[in-house]
Amino acid sequence: MIAHYPVRFAHCDPAGIAYYPRLFELCDGAIEDWCALVLRVPRRIMHLELGLGMPTVHMEARFIAPCRLGEILDIEIAARRVGNSSIDLTVRVGCGGAPRFEVDYTQVLMTLTEARATPWPDAWRTIIESELTVRNDA
Amino acid sequence: MIAHYPVRFAHCDPAGIAYYPRLFELCDGAIEDWCALVLRVPRRIMHLELGLGMPTVHMEARFIAPCRLGEILDIEIAARRVGNSSIDLTVRVGCGGAPRFEVDYTQVLMTLTEARATPWPDAWRTIIESELTVRNDA
Amino acid sequence: MIAHYPVRFAHCDPAGIAYYPRLFELCDGAIEDWCALVLRVPRRIMHLELGLGMPTVHMEARFIAPCRLGEILDIEIAARRVGNSSIDLTVRVGCGGAPRFEVDYTQVLMTLTEARATPWPDAWRTIIESELTVRNDA
Amino acid sequence: MIAHYPVRFAHCDPAGIAYYPRLFELCDGAIEDWCALVLRVPRRIMHLELGLGMPTVHMEARFIAPCRLGEILDIEIAARRVGNSSIDLTVRVGCGGAPRFEVDYTQVLMTLTEARATPWPDAWRTIIESELTVRNDA
């Protein structure tokens, strides 16, 4: 999935470039859209109806060039690996073909009440695995 | 101008509803879009090339109903009054026809380096006045 | 109650001054401290154990001078009025004796599950009323 | 350096735990304090007077346990390595002796106008190297 998000005034710091904690909010918004559009589970359903969350347990980010006010960022999300209850996602962010930064996430499907890892439902796993296949073909 | 913005996970607090400081970020993003689309001045140009800003000097907000995760908010921005270097904007936020909250802003066009009020450029004033006219007709 | 909070890099925008939605986060943090220190109810207890919240239903803000990176803000919180389940708070923010901005809030004590206004518990009301008295004496 | 920061309502998400992009704001605030207290350069001086910044070029975060509303986090910052114009910092975050998360940062000292890496001033390098020594002794 590739989606497009503006770098807003609210994202930018006194150096005039996007402040990295807010870039992670943007990435998280893109993962939210990925859940809704690819996994077909809006976070409202995931959190409030199913009582599930996808907290990040590990992440690694490489910043290549600053993101500037008014740029439209292209955010690409790709599933790299699926475990019993975990997923590895890579978020690649660029602007007009030039790379900006990349983040590798490991997230785990958890129950919100007991904060316990729970296996992917079959329907979700099927979708994630098909996403993996698509990427391997590419 | 009416535009549409999702209530994201990042906007919501432990009570499961949008946290009001982040609703003001949403409103500010909508005003940013209003500047670009109606006033025809993206904030990047306004800030970085023209050295101008539109800080808020007064605001009043009325919260009618909470905004919930996953809702798509309809944000309407209307110019109510234009002064020599000031503008009164009303931001009305609803969801599916039901009101959520309203904010009345007074903002002032200022130079960033001297932090001094500066008169509206004629082209901008013409647009703002036509916006006022449109609203009076409505 | 007067408390002191730094203007951090994270609060500041490309104009090099604090971005107003984040000033409201600072004010909300100060109200959080006021709840814990004056009302003797940390928000963790209020929200998670008592199932209560204090959403804002009305607010009015006057911005007098910008808040700059590295300044230590003095935030004073005063109760102005208490109703059956509402409270009027004024937050005055300054730096080194110079005023920066002021916010008048009306907040309502509500149950989180039903989102219904609920009367102040007697112990809280007694504290709030004594705070009002202190201010009237001043 | 170890400093202490509360997990505020503003940091928490609908799952009732701190939202990770805001944990990075907390870490960045702690690095800001480290610059002022250890490096003896407040960010206001660094950015506005010296025209320098310390953008992150790489970071890796490991989340061990959630941070909850009302907890006081102990944030420890340690310099691990200093290069010609780069620094490796590790931020360890815990609560009451229990680990919460850790972040390894590589940041680079850069000029804000040309966005070019610039060598550490001698006085800063001396401090950073003495910090490294302290850690190796520990």
Coordinates of C-alpha atoms in Angstrom, one line a residue:
Chain A
M1 CA 0.0 0.0 0.0
I2 CA 1.2 3.5 -0.9
A3 CA -0.6 6.5 0.5
H4 CA 0.1 10.2 0.5
Y5 CA 0.2 12.5 3.5
P6 CA 1.1 16.2 3.7
V7 CA 3.9 17.5 6.0
R8 CA 1.9 20.0 8.0
F9 CA 2.9 23.0 10.0
A10 CA 2.0 21.0 13.1
H11 CA 4.7 18.4 12.2
C12 CA 7.6 20.9 11.9
D13 CA 10.1 22.1 14.5
P14 CA 12.0 25.3 14.9
A15 CA 14.5 24.0 12.4
G16 CA 11.7 24.1 9.8
I17 CA 11.7 20.4 9.2
A18 CA 9.4 17.6 10.5
Y19 CA 10.1 16.6 14.1
Y20 CA 10.8 12.9 14.1
P21 CA 8.3 11.9 16.9
R22 CA 5.6 13.4 14.7
L23 CA 6.9 11.5 11.6
F24 CA 6.2 8.4 13.7
E25 CA 2.6 9.7 14.2
L26 CA 2.4 10.0 10.5
C27 CA 3.7 6.4 10.0
D28 CA 1.3 5.2 12.6
G29 CA -1.5 6.9 10.8
A30 CA -0.4 5.1 7.6
I31 CA -0.3 1.8 9.5
E32 CA -3.8 2.6 10.7
D33 CA -4.9 3.1 7.1
W34 CA -3.1 -0.2 6.1
C35 CA -5.1 -2.0 8.8
A36 CA -8.4 -0.6 7.5
L37 CA -7.6 -0.9 3.8
V38 CA -5.4 -4.1 3.6
L39 CA -6.2 -6.0 6.7
R40 CA -9.9 -4.8 6.5
V41 CA -10.0 -4.0 10.2
P42 CA -10.4 -0.3 11.2
R43 CA -8.6 0.4 14.5
R44 CA -12.0 1.4 16.0
I45 CA -13.2 -2.1 15.4
M46 CA -9.9 -3.7 16.4
H47 CA -9.6 -1.7 19.7
L48 CA -13.1 -1.0 20.8
E49 CA -15.0 -4.0 19.5
L50 CA -12.4 -6.8 19.4
G51 CA -10.3 -5.6 22.3
L52 CA -7.1 -6.0 20.4
G53 CA -4.1 -3.8 19.8
M54 CA -0.9 -4.0 17.8
P55 CA 1.8 -2.5 20.0
T56 CA 5.3 -2.1 18.7
V57 CA 7.9 -4.2 20.4
H58 CA 10.9 -3.3 18.2
M59 CA 11.6 -0.6 15.7
E60 CA 14.5 0.7 13.7
A61 CA 14.5 3.9 11.8
R62 CA 17.0 5.3 9.2
F63 CA 16.7 9.0 8.4
I64 CA 18.0 9.8 5.0
A65 CA 16.9 13.4 4.3
P66 CA 14.7 15.9 6.2
C67 CA 10.9 16.2 5.4
R68 CA 9.9 19.8 4.8
L69 CA 6.8 21.8 5.4
G70 CA 4.3 21.4 2.5
E71 CA 5.8 18.3 1.0
I72 CA 3.5 15.5 0.2
L73 CA 5.1 12.3 1.5
D74 CA 4.6 8.9 -0.2
I75 CA 4.3 6.3 2.5
E76 CA 4.7 2.7 1.4
I77 CA 3.9 -0.1 3.8
A78 CA 5.0 -3.6 3.2
A79 CA 4.6 -6.8 5.3
R80 CA 7.9 -8.6 5.5
R81 CA 7.2 -11.5 7.8
V82 CA 4.3 -12.9 9.8
G83 CA 4.7 -14.9 13.0
N84 CA 2.2 -16.6 15.2
S85 CA 1.1 -13.3 16.7
S86 CA 3.7 -10.9 15.3
I87 CA 4.2 -9.0 12.1
D88 CA 7.2 -7.3 10.6
L89 CA 6.3 -4.2 8.6
T90 CA 8.6 -1.9 6.7
V91 CA 7.5 1.7 6.2
R92 CA 9.3 3.5 3.4
V93 CA 8.8 7.3 3.1
G94 CA 9.8 9.4 0.2
C95 CA 8.8 12.5 -1.7
G96 CA 8.7 12.8 -5.5
G97 CA 10.9 9.7 -5.8
A98 CA 13.6 10.8 -3.3
P99 CA 13.8 8.7 -0.1
R100 CA 13.3 10.5 3.2
F101 CA 13.3 7.8 5.9
E102 CA 12.5 4.1 6.5
V103 CA 11.2 2.3 9.6
D104 CA 11.2 -1.4 10.3
Y105 CA 8.6 -2.4 12.9
T106 CA 7.9 -5.5 14.7
Q107 CA 4.4 -5.4 16.2
V108 CA 2.5 -8.0 18.1
L109 CA -1.3 -8.6 18.2
M110 CA -2.3 -8.4 21.8
T111 CA -5.4 -8.5 23.9
L112 CA -5.9 -5.1 25.5
T113 CA -7.3 -6.3 28.8
E114 CA -4.7 -8.9 29.6
A115 CA -1.9 -7.5 27.5
R116 CA -1.2 -11.0 26.2
A117 CA -0.1 -12.0 22.7
T118 CA -2.8 -13.7 20.7
P119 CA -2.5 -15.6 17.4
W120 CA -3.6 -13.8 14.2
P121 CA -7.2 -14.7 13.2
D122 CA -7.1 -16.9 10.1
A123 CA -8.7 -14.3 7.8
W124 CA -6.1 -11.7 8.8
R125 CA -3.2 -14.2 8.4
T126 CA -4.4 -15.1 5.0
I127 CA -4.4 -11.5 3.9
I128 CA -0.9 -10.8 5.4
E129 CA 0.5 -13.9 3.7
S130 CA -0.9 -12.9 0.4
E131 CA 0.7 -9.5 0.9
L132 CA 4.1 -11.2 1.6
T133 CA 3.6 -13.2 -1.6
V134 CA 2.9 -10.1 -3.6
R135 CA 6.1 -8.5 -2.4
N136 CA 8.2 -11.6 -3.1
D137 CA 7.0 -11.6 -6.7
A138 CA 7.9 -8.0 -7.1
Chain B
M1 CA -14.6 25.4 2.6
I2 CA -15.6 22.1 4.0
A3 CA -13.0 19.4 4.2
H4 CA -12.9 15.9 5.8
Y5 CA -10.4 14.6 8.3
P6 CA -10.3 11.2 10.1
V7 CA -10.2 11.0 13.9
R8 CA -7.0 8.9 14.3
F9 CA -5.7 6.7 17.1
A10 CA -3.1 9.5 17.6
H11 CA -5.8 12.0 18.4
C12 CA -7.5 9.9 21.1
D13 CA -7.0 9.8 24.9
P14 CA -7.5 7.1 27.5
A15 CA -11.2 8.0 27.6
G16 CA -11.3 6.8 24.0
I17 CA -12.2 10.2 22.6
A18 CA -10.2 12.9 20.8
Y19 CA -8.1 14.9 23.1
Y20 CA -8.9 18.6 22.6
P21 CA -5.4 19.9 22.1
R22 CA -5.2 17.5 19.1
L23 CA -8.5 18.7 17.8
F24 CA -7.0 22.1 17.6
E25 CA -4.1 20.6 15.6
L26 CA -6.8 19.2 13.3
C27 CA -8.5 22.7 13.1
D28 CA -5.1 24.2 12.4
G29 CA -4.5 21.7 9.6
A30 CA -7.9 22.7 8.2
I31 CA -7.0 26.4 8.3
E32 CA -3.7 25.4 6.6
D33 CA -5.7 23.8 3.8
W34 CA -8.0 26.9 3.7
C35 CA -5.0 29.2 3.3
A36 CA -3.7 27.0 0.4
L37 CA -7.1 26.4 -1.3
V38 CA -9.1 29.6 -0.6
L39 CA -6.4 32.2 0.0
R40 CA -4.1 30.5 -2.5
V41 CA -1.1 30.8 -0.2
P42 CA 0.4 27.5 1.1
R43 CA 1.9 27.9 4.5
R44 CA 5.3 26.9 3.1
I45 CA 5.2 30.0 0.9
M46 CA 3.6 32.2 3.6
H47 CA 6.2 31.3 6.2
L48 CA 9.4 30.5 4.4
E49 CA 9.2 32.7 1.3
L50 CA 7.1 35.6 2.5
G51 CA 8.2 35.6 6.1
L52 CA 4.6 35.9 7.3
G53 CA 2.5 34.1 9.9
M54 CA -1.1 34.1 11.1
P55 CA -0.8 33.7 14.9
T56 CA -4.0 33.3 16.9
V57 CA -4.6 36.2 19.3
H58 CA -8.0 35.1 20.6
M59 CA -10.1 31.9 20.4
E60 CA -13.3 30.6 21.9
A61 CA -14.3 27.0 21.6
R62 CA -17.6 25.3 22.4
F63 CA -17.5 21.5 22.7
I64 CA -20.9 19.9 22.0
A65 CA -20.2 16.2 21.7
P66 CA -17.1 14.1 21.8
C67 CA -15.2 13.1 18.6
R68 CA -14.5 9.3 18.5
L69 CA -11.8 7.1 17.0
G70 CA -12.5 6.3 13.3
E71 CA -15.1 9.1 12.8
I72 CA -14.6 11.3 9.7
L73 CA -15.0 14.9 10.7
D74 CA -16.5 17.5 8.4
I75 CA -14.6 20.7 9.1
E76 CA -16.1 23.9 7.7
I77 CA -14.2 27.1 7.8
A78 CA -15.9 30.5 7.2
A79 CA -14.4 34.0 7.3
R80 CA -16.7 36.2 9.4
R81 CA -14.8 39.5 9.4
V82 CA -11.6 41.0 8.0
G83 CA -9.8 43.9 9.5
N84 CA -6.7 45.8 8.5
S85 CA -4.4 42.9 9.4
S86 CA -6.8 40.6 11.3
I87 CA -9.3 38.0 10.4
D88 CA -12.1 36.3 12.2
L89 CA -12.6 32.7 11.3
T90 CA -15.2 30.2 12.5
V91 CA -14.4 26.5 12.4
R92 CA -17.5 24.3 12.7
V93 CA -16.8 20.6 13.1
G94 CA -19.4 17.9 12.8
C95 CA -19.8 14.2 11.8
G96 CA -22.6 12.9 9.6
G97 CA -24.6 16.1 10.2
A98 CA -24.3 16.1 14.0
P99 CA -22.3 19.0 15.5
R100 CA -19.2 18.2 17.5
F101 CA -17.5 21.5 18.3
E102 CA -17.0 25.0 17.1
V103 CA -14.1 27.4 17.4
D104 CA -14.1 31.2 16.8
Y105 CA -10.6 32.4 16.0
T106 CA -9.1 35.9 15.6
Q107 CA -5.8 35.7 13.8
V108 CA -3.5 38.5 12.8
L109 CA -1.2 38.6 9.8
M110 CA 2.3 39.2 11.2
T111 CA 5.9 39.5 10.0
L112 CA 7.9 36.6 11.5
T113 CA 11.1 38.5 12.0
E114 CA 9.7 41.6 13.8
A115 CA 6.5 40.0 15.1
R116 CA 4.6 43.0 13.8
A117 CA 1.1 43.2 12.4
T118 CA 1.1 43.9 8.7
P119 CA -1.9 44.8 6.4
W120 CA -3.5 42.1 4.2
P121 CA -2.0 42.1 0.7
D122 CA -4.8 43.4 -1.7
A123 CA -5.1 40.0 -3.5
W124 CA -5.7 38.2 -0.2
R125 CA -8.1 40.8 1.0
T126 CA -10.2 40.6 -2.2
I127 CA -10.5 36.9 -1.7
I128 CA -11.4 37.1 2.0
E129 CA -14.0 39.8 1.2
S130 CA -15.6 37.7 -1.5
E131 CA -15.7 34.8 1.0
L132 CA -17.6 37.1 3.4
T133 CA -20.0 38.1 0.6
V134 CA -20.7 34.5 -0.2
R135 CA -21.5 33.8 3.4
N136 CA -23.8 36.8 3.7
D137 CA -25.7 35.6 0.6
A138 CA -26.1 32.2 2.1
Chain C
M1 CA -1.4 26.8 42.4
I2 CA 1.5 28.1 40.5
A3 CA 3.8 25.6 38.8
H4 CA 6.7 25.9 36.3
Y5 CA 7.1 24.2 33.0
P6 CA 9.8 24.6 30.3
V7 CA 9.0 25.5 26.7
R8 CA 10.6 22.5 25.0
F9 CA 11.8 22.1 21.4
A10 CA 8.8 19.7 21.0
H11 CA 6.4 22.6 21.7
C12 CA 7.8 25.0 19.1
D13 CA 6.9 25.5 15.5
P14 CA 8.8 26.7 12.4
A15 CA 8.3 30.3 13.5
G16 CA 10.4 29.3 16.6
I17 CA 7.6 29.9 19.1
A18 CA 5.3 27.5 20.9
Y19 CA 2.5 26.2 18.8
Y20 CA -0.8 26.9 20.5
P21 CA -2.2 23.4 20.5
R22 CA 0.8 22.3 22.4
L23 CA 0.4 25.2 24.8
F24 CA -3.0 23.7 25.6
E25 CA -1.3 20.3 26.3
L26 CA 0.9 22.2 28.8
C27 CA -2.1 23.8 30.4
D28 CA -3.8 20.4 30.5
G29 CA -0.7 19.0 32.2
A30 CA -0.9 21.9 34.7
I31 CA -4.6 21.1 35.4
E32 CA -3.5 17.4 35.8
D33 CA -1.1 18.6 38.5
W34 CA -3.8 20.8 40.0
C35 CA -6.1 17.8 40.3
A36 CA -3.3 15.7 42.0
L37 CA -2.0 18.5 44.3
V38 CA -5.1 20.6 45.1
L39 CA -8.0 18.3 44.5
R40 CA -5.9 15.3 45.7
V41 CA -7.1 13.1 42.9
P42 CA -4.4 12.0 40.4
R43 CA -5.9 11.5 36.9
R44 CA -4.9 7.9 37.0
I45 CA -7.2 7.4 40.0
M46 CA -9.9 9.7 38.5
H47 CA -10.0 7.9 35.2
L48 CA -9.0 4.3 35.8
E49 CA -10.3 3.7 39.3
L50 CA -13.2 6.1 39.6
G51 CA -14.3 6.1 36.0
L52 CA -14.6 9.9 35.9
G53 CA -13.3 12.5 33.6
M54 CA -13.3 16.3 33.4
P55 CA -13.9 17.2 29.7
T56 CA -13.8 20.8 28.6
V57 CA -17.2 22.1 27.4
H58 CA -16.1 25.7 26.8
M59 CA -12.8 27.6 26.7
E60 CA -11.7 31.0 25.8
A61 CA -8.0 31.9 25.2
R62 CA -6.3 35.3 24.9
F63 CA -2.7 35.2 23.5
I64 CA -0.7 38.2 24.7
A65 CA 2.9 37.4 23.7
P66 CA 4.6 34.4 22.2
C67 CA 6.2 31.7 24.3
R68 CA 9.8 31.0 23.2
L69 CA 12.0 27.9 23.2
G70 CA 13.8 27.5 26.6
E71 CA 11.6 29.8 28.6
I72 CA 10.3 28.6 31.9
L73 CA 6.6 29.3 32.0
D74 CA 4.8 30.1 35.3
I75 CA 1.4 28.6 35.1
E76 CA -1.2 29.7 37.7
I77 CA -4.5 27.8 38.0
A78 CA -7.4 29.4 39.9
A79 CA -10.9 28.1 40.4
R80 CA -13.4 30.8 39.7
R81 CA -16.8 29.1 40.2
V82 CA -18.1 25.7 41.1
G83 CA -21.5 24.3 39.9
N84 CA -23.3 21.1 40.6
S85 CA -20.9 19.2 38.4
S86 CA -19.0 21.9 36.6
I87 CA -16.0 24.1 37.4
D88 CA -14.6 27.3 35.9
L89 CA -10.9 27.4 35.9
T90 CA -8.6 30.2 34.8
V91 CA -5.1 29.4 33.7
R92 CA -2.7 32.4 33.6
V93 CA 0.6 31.8 31.9
G94 CA 3.6 34.2 32.2
C95 CA 7.3 34.2 32.1
G96 CA 9.4 36.2 34.5
G97 CA 6.5 38.4 35.4
A98 CA 5.4 39.1 31.8
P99 CA 2.1 37.7 30.8
R100 CA 2.0 35.3 27.9
F101 CA -1.6 34.0 27.6
E102 CA -4.7 33.2 29.6
V103 CA -7.4 30.5 29.2
D104 CA -10.8 30.3 30.9
Y105 CA -12.1 26.8 31.0
T106 CA -15.5 25.4 31.9
Q107 CA -15.1 21.7 32.6
V108 CA -17.7 19.2 33.7
L109 CA -17.2 16.1 35.9
M110 CA -18.6 13.2 33.9
T111 CA -18.8 9.4 34.1
L112 CA -16.7 7.9 31.4
T113 CA -18.9 5.0 30.5
E114 CA -22.2 6.9 30.2
A115 CA -20.7 10.3 29.4
R116 CA -23.1 11.8 31.9
A117 CA -22.5 14.8 34.2
T118 CA -22.2 13.7 37.8
P119 CA -22.2 15.9 41.0
W120 CA -18.9 16.8 42.6
P121 CA -18.1 14.4 45.5
D122 CA -18.4 16.4 48.8
A123 CA -14.7 16.2 49.6
W124 CA -13.8 17.6 46.2
R125 CA -16.4 20.3 46.5
T126 CA -15.2 21.4 49.9
I127 CA -11.7 21.8 48.5
I128 CA -12.8 23.7 45.4
E129 CA -15.0 26.0 47.6
S130 CA -12.0 26.7 49.9
E131 CA -10.0 27.5 46.8
L132 CA -12.6 30.0 45.7
T133 CA -12.6 31.5 49.2
V134 CA -8.9 31.9 49.2
R135 CA -9.1 33.8 45.9
N136 CA -11.9 36.1 47.1
D137 CA -9.8 37.0 50.1
A138 CA -6.8 37.9 47.9
Chain D
M1 CA 22.3 11.6 33.7
I2 CA 19.0 10.2 35.2
A3 CA 16.0 12.4 35.2
H4 CA 12.3 11.8 36.1
Y5 CA 9.3 12.6 33.9
P6 CA 5.6 11.8 34.6
V7 CA 3.5 9.9 32.1
R8 CA 0.8 12.4 31.5
F9 CA -2.8 12.0 30.2
A10 CA -1.5 13.7 27.0
H11 CA 0.9 10.9 26.4
C12 CA -1.7 8.1 26.6
D13 CA -3.8 6.4 23.9
P14 CA -7.2 4.7 23.9
A15 CA -5.5 1.6 25.2
G16 CA -4.6 3.6 28.3
I17 CA -0.9 3.3 27.8
A18 CA 1.7 5.8 26.5
Y19 CA 1.6 6.2 22.8
Y20 CA 5.1 5.5 21.4
P21 CA 5.5 8.6 19.3
R22 CA 4.9 10.6 22.5
L23 CA 7.4 8.5 24.4
F24 CA 9.9 9.7 21.8
E25 CA 8.9 13.3 22.6
L26 CA 9.7 12.5 26.2
C27 CA 13.1 11.0 25.3
D28 CA 13.8 14.0 23.2
G29 CA 12.9 16.3 26.1
A30 CA 15.4 14.2 28.2
I31 CA 18.1 14.6 25.5
E32 CA 17.3 18.4 25.6
D33 CA 17.9 18.4 29.3
W34 CA 21.1 16.3 28.8
C35 CA 22.3 19.0 26.3
A36 CA 21.6 21.7 28.9
L37 CA 22.9 19.9 32.0
V38 CA 25.7 17.7 30.7
L39 CA 26.8 19.4 27.5
R40 CA 26.1 22.8 29.0
V41 CA 24.3 24.0 25.8
P42 CA 20.6 24.7 26.1
R43 CA 18.8 24.0 22.8
R44 CA 17.8 27.6 22.6
I45 CA 21.5 28.6 22.4
M46 CA 22.4 25.7 20.2
H47 CA 19.6 26.4 17.7
L48 CA 19.0 30.1 17.8
E49 CA 22.4 31.5 18.6
L50 CA 24.8 28.9 17.3
G51 CA 22.7 27.8 14.3
L52 CA 23.3 24.1 15.1
G53 CA 21.1 21.1 15.5
M54 CA 21.5 17.4 16.4
P55 CA 19.2 15.5 14.1
T56 CA 18.8 11.8 14.5
V57 CA 20.1 9.7 11.6
H58 CA 19.5 6.3 13.1
M59 CA 17.5 5.0 16.0
E60 CA 16.5 1.6 17.3
A61 CA 14.0 1.1 20.1
R62 CA 13.1 -2.0 22.1
F63 CA 9.8 -1.9 24.0
I64 CA 9.8 -4.1 27.1
A65 CA 6.7 -3.1 29.0
P66 CA 4.0 -0.4 28.6
C67 CA 4.2 3.0 30.3
R68 CA 1.1 3.8 32.2
L69 CA -0.7 7.0 33.1
G70 CA 0.6 8.5 36.3
E71 CA 3.9 6.6 36.4
I72 CA 7.1 8.5 37.0
L73 CA 9.6 7.4 34.4
D74 CA 13.3 7.3 35.2
I75 CA 15.1 8.2 32.0
E76 CA 18.8 7.6 31.9
I77 CA 20.9 9.0 29.1
A78 CA 24.4 7.6 28.4
A79 CA 26.9 8.6 25.6
R80 CA 28.2 5.4 24.1
R81 CA 30.5 6.7 21.3
V82 CA 31.6 10.0 19.8
G83 CA 32.7 10.5 16.3
N84 CA 33.9 13.5 14.4
S85 CA 30.5 15.1 14.3
S86 CA 28.3 12.2 15.5
I87 CA 27.3 10.8 18.9
D88 CA 25.7 7.5 19.9
L89 CA 23.3 7.9 22.9
T90 CA 21.4 5.2 24.7
V91 CA 18.2 6.2 26.5
R92 CA 17.1 3.7 29.1
V93 CA 13.6 4.2 30.5
G94 CA 12.3 2.4 33.6
C95 CA 9.8 2.8 36.4
G96 CA 10.6 1.9 40.0
G97 CA 13.5 -0.3 38.9
A98 CA 11.5 -2.2 36.2
P99 CA 12.6 -1.6 32.6
R100 CA 10.1 0.0 30.2
F101 CA 12.0 0.6 26.9
E102 CA 15.4 1.5 25.5
V103 CA 16.4 3.6 22.5
D104 CA 19.8 3.7 20.8
Y105 CA 20.3 7.0 18.9
T106 CA 22.9 8.1 16.4
Q107 CA 22.7 11.9 16.1
V108 CA 24.9 14.2 14.1
L109 CA 25.8 17.8 14.8
M110 CA 24.7 19.9 11.8
T111 CA 24.6 23.5 10.7
L112 CA 20.9 24.4 10.3
T113 CA 21.3 26.7 7.3
E114 CA 23.4 24.3 5.1
A115 CA 22.3 21.1 6.8
R116 CA 25.9 20.0 6.8
A117 CA 27.7 17.9 9.4
T118 CA 30.1 19.9 11.5
P119 CA 32.8 18.7 13.9
W120 CA 32.1 18.8 17.7
P121 CA 33.5 22.0 19.3
D122 CA 36.5 21.0 21.5
A123 CA 34.7 21.9 24.7
W124 CA 31.7 19.7 23.9
R125 CA 33.9 16.8 22.8
T126 CA 35.9 17.0 26.0
I127 CA 32.7 16.7 28.0
I128 CA 31.3 13.8 25.9
E129 CA 34.6 11.9 26.1
S130 CA 34.6 12.3 29.9
E131 CA 31.1 11.0 29.9
L132 CA 32.3 7.9 27.9
T133 CA 35.0 7.4 30.5
V134 CA 32.7 7.5 33.3
R135 CA 30.6 4.8 31.7
N136 CA 33.6 2.6 31.0
D137 CA 34.6 2.8 34.6
A138 CA 31.1 1.8 35.8

